[in-house]
Coordinates of C-alpha atoms in Angstrom, one line a residue:
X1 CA -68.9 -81.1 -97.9
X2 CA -70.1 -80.3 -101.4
X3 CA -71.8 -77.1 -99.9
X4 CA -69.1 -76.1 -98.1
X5 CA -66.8 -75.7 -101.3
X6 CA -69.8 -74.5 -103.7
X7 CA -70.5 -71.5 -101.4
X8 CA -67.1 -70.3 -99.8
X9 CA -64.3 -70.2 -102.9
X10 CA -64.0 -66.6 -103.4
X11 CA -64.4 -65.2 -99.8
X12 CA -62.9 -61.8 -99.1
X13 CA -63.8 -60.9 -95.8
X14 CA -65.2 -63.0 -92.3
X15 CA -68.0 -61.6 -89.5
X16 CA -67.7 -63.3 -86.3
X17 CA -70.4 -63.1 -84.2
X18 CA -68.9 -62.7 -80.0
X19 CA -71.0 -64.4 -77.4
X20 CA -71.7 -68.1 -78.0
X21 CA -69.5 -68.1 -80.9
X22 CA -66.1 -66.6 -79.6
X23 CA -66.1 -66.2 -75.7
X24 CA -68.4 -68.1 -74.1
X25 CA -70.1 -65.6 -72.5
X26 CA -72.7 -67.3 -70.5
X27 CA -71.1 -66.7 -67.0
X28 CA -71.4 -63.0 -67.3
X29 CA -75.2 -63.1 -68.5
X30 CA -76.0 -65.2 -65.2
X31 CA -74.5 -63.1 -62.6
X32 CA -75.2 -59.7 -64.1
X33 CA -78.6 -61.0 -64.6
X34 CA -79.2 -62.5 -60.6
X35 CA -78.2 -59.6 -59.4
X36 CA -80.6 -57.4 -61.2
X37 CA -83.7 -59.7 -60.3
X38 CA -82.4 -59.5 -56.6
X39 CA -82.0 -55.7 -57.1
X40 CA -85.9 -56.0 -58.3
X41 CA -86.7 -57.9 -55.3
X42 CA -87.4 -60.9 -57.9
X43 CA -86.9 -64.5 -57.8
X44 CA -83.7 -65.6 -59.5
X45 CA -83.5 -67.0 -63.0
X46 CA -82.7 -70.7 -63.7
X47 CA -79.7 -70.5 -66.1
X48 CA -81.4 -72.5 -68.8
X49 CA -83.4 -69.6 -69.1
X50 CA -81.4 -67.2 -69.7
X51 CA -79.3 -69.8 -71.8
X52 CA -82.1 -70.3 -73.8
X53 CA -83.1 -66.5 -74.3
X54 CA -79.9 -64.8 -75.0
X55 CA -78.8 -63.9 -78.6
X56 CA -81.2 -61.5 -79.3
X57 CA -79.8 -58.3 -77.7
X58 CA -80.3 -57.0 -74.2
X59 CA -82.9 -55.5 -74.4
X60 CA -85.4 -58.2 -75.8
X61 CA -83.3 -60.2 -73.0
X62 CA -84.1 -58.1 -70.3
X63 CA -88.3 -57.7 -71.5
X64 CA -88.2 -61.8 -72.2
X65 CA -87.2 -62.9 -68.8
X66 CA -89.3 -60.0 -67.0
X67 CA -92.4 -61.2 -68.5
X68 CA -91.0 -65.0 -67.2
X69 CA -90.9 -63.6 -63.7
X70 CA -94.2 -61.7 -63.5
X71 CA -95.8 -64.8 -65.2
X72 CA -94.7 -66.7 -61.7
X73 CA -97.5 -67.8 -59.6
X74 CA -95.7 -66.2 -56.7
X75 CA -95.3 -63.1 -58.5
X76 CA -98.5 -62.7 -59.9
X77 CA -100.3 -62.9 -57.2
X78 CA -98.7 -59.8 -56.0
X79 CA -98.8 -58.2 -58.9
X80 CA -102.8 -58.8 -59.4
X81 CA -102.9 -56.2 -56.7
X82 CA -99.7 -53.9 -57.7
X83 CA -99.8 -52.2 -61.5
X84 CA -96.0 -51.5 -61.1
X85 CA -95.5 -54.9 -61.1
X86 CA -95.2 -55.0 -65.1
X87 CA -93.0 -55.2 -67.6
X88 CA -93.1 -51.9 -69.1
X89 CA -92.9 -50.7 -65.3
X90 CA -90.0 -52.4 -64.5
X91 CA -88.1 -52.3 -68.2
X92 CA -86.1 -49.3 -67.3
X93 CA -85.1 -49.6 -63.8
X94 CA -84.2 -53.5 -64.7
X95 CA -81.9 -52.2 -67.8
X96 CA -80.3 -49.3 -66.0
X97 CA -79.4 -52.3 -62.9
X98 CA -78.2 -54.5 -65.8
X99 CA -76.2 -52.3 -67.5
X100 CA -74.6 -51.3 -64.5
X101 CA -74.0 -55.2 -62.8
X102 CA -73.0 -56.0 -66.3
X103 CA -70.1 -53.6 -67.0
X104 CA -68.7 -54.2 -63.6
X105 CA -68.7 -58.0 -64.6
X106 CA -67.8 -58.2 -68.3
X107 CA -65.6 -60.5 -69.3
X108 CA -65.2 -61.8 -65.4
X109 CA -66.8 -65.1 -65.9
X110 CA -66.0 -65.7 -69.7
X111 CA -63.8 -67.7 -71.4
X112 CA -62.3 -67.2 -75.1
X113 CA -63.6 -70.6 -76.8
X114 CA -60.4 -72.9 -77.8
X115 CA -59.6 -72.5 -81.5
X116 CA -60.7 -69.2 -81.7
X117 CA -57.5 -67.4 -81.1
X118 CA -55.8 -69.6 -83.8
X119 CA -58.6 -69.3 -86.4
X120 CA -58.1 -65.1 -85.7
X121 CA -54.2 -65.5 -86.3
X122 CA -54.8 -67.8 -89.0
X123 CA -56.9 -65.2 -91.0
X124 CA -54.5 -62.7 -90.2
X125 CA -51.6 -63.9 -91.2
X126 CA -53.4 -64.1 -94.8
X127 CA -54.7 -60.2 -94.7
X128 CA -58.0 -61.3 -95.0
X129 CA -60.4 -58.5 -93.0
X130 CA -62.9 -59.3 -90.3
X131 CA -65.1 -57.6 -88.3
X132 CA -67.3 -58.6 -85.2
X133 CA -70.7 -58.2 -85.0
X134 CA -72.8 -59.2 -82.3
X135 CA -76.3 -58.1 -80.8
X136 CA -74.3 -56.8 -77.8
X137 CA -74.6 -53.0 -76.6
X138 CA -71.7 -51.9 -78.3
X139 CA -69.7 -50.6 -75.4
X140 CA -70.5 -54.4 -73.6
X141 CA -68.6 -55.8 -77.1
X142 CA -66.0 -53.3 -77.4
X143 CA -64.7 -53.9 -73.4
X144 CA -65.5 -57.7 -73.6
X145 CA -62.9 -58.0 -77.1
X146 CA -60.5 -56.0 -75.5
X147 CA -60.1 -57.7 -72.1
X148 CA -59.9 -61.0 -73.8
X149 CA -57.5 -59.3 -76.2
X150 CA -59.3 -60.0 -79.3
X151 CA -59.7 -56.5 -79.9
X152 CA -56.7 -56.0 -82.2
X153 CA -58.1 -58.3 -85.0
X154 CA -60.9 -56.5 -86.4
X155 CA -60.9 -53.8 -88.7
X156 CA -64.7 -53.2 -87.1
X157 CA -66.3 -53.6 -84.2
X158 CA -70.5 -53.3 -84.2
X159 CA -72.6 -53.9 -82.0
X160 CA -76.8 -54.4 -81.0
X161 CA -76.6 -50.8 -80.8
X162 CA -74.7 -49.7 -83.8
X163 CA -77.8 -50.1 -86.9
X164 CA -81.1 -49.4 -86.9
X165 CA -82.5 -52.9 -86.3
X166 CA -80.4 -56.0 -84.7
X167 CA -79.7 -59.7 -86.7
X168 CA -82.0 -61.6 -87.8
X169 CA -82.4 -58.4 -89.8
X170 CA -79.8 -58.7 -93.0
X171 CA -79.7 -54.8 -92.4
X172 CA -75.9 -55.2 -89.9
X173 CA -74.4 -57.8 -92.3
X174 CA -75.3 -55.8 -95.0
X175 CA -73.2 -52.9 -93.3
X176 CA -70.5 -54.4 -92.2
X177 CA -70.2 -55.5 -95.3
X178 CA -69.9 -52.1 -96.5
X179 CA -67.7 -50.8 -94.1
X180 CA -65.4 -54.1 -95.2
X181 CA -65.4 -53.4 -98.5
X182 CA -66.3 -56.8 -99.6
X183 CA -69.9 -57.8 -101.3
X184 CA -72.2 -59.9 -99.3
X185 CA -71.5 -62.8 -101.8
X186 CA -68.0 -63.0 -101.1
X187 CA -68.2 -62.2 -97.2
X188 CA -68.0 -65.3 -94.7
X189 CA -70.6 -64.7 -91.6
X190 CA -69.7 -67.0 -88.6
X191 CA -72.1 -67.7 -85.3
X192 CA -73.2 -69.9 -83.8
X193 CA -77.6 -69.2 -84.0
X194 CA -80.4 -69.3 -86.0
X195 CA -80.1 -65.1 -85.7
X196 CA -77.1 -65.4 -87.4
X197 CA -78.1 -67.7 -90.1
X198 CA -81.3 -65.9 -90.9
X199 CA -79.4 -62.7 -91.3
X200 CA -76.5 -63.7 -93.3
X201 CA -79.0 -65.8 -95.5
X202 CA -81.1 -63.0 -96.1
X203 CA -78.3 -60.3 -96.9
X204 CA -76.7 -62.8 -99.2
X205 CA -73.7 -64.2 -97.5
X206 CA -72.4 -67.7 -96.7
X207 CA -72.5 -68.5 -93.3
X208 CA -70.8 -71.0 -91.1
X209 CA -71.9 -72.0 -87.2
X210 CA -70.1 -73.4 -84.7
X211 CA -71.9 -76.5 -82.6
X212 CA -71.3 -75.4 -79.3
X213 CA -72.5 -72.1 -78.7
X214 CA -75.7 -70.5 -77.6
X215 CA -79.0 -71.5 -80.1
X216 CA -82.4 -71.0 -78.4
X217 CA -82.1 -74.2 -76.7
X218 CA -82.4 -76.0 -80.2
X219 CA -79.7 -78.3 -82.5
X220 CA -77.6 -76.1 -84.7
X221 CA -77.7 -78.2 -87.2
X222 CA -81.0 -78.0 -88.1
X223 CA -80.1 -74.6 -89.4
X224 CA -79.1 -74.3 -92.7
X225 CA -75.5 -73.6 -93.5
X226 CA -72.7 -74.2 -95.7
X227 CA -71.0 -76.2 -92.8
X228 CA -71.3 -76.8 -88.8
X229 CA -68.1 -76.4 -87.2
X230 CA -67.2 -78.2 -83.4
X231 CA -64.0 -75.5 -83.6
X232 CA -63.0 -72.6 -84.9
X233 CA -59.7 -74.0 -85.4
X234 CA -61.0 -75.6 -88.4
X235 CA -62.6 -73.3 -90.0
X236 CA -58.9 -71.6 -92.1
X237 CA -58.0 -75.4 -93.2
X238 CA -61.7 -75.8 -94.7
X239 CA -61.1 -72.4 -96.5
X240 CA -58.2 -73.2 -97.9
X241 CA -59.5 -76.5 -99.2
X242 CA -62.4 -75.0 -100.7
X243 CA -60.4 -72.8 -103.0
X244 CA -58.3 -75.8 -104.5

């Protein structure tokens, strides 16, 4: 773990990423988004789909698996003959029914991921600030922390919604990094995707992911990182073992 020690000795600060990383979150995705398609008279969604294609924010959730159900030979057919059977058509009538199924939902059918609570407590025992930032809608984030009592840990809390552009864009880290007080350099980013990774790369940070969250559908560990974690229960023993 020669990476691992070389890139996180002098860290000030951690970001945690939420869904996929510290609730697993995927219950709440599936049911909020059947019952939009239903309320869209569409055809449900396998859940390795929307497995697959969440991560990015809602909205590029939402417009990804829309285009999936058009694209379905029953669908189509219809919609050869119907031009508000589209995408664009459908975008805003299929966010307002999300949004709305969603909230109702959130946090209903997720579960804090073991280790996570410990690694939280860990950090804050030692006064070492964290935020969460996650591609969420902000409001989503907020309620989801505080119903699985996370909320209190974080001196920030941003969400999908908060910046001008969403991760893989460095442009979030890079501000929450600001609103930390720490330099990139010295600020720890933790996910659990290739979004992450990207993002943390490109604003500078270290970045650690954890193996069992939500990637694309593709190995974790084929993103570079200083380590790949199976728990978050780990990850305040391998910082303090890097700094001696």
């Amino acid at each position: 773990m020669t990476a691992f020690a070389h890139d996180l000795t002098q860290i000030e600060a951690v970001i945690f990423d939420l869904d996929g990383t510290m609730v697993h979150t995927l219950g709440d995705f599936q049911v909020a988004l059947h019952r939009t398609m239903a309320d869209l008279d569409l055809p449900p969604i396998s859940n390795g789909l929307i497995e697959q294609t969440i991560g990015k924010g809602s909205e590029h959730l939402i417009r990804t698996l829309l285009a999936h159900q058009l694209a379905r030979p029953e669908v189509k057919g219809v919609g050869q003959a119907c031009p508000a059977l589209s995408v664009e058509a459908l975008f805003e009538r299929a966010w307002l029914r999300y949004q709305h199924h969603y909230l109702q939902i959130n946090g209903q059918f997720a579960d804090v991921y073991p280790g996570v609570l410990s690694a939280l407590q860990a950090f804050a025992q030692q006064g070492l600030p964290m935020a969460c930032l996650t591609n969420k809608p902000l409001s989503f984030a907020k309620a989801l922390l505080k119903e699985k009592s996370l909320d209190h840990f974080f001196a920030h809390i941003f969400g999908g919604d908060s910046f001008e552009r969403k991760k893989p864009d460095p442009l979030p880290i890079l501000k929450t990094c600001e609103a930390l007080g720490s330099a990139a350099g010295r600020t720890l980013m933790v996910g659990d995707s290739s979004n992450d990774a990207q993002a943390a790369h490109a604003a500078g940070c270290p970045v650690v992911l954890v193996t069992y969250g939500y990637n694309h559908g593709q190995r974790i560990q084929d993103t570079p990182a200083a380590a790949w974690l199976d728990s978050l229960a780990q990850l305040p023993d391998r910082l303090r073992a890097a700094v001696q």
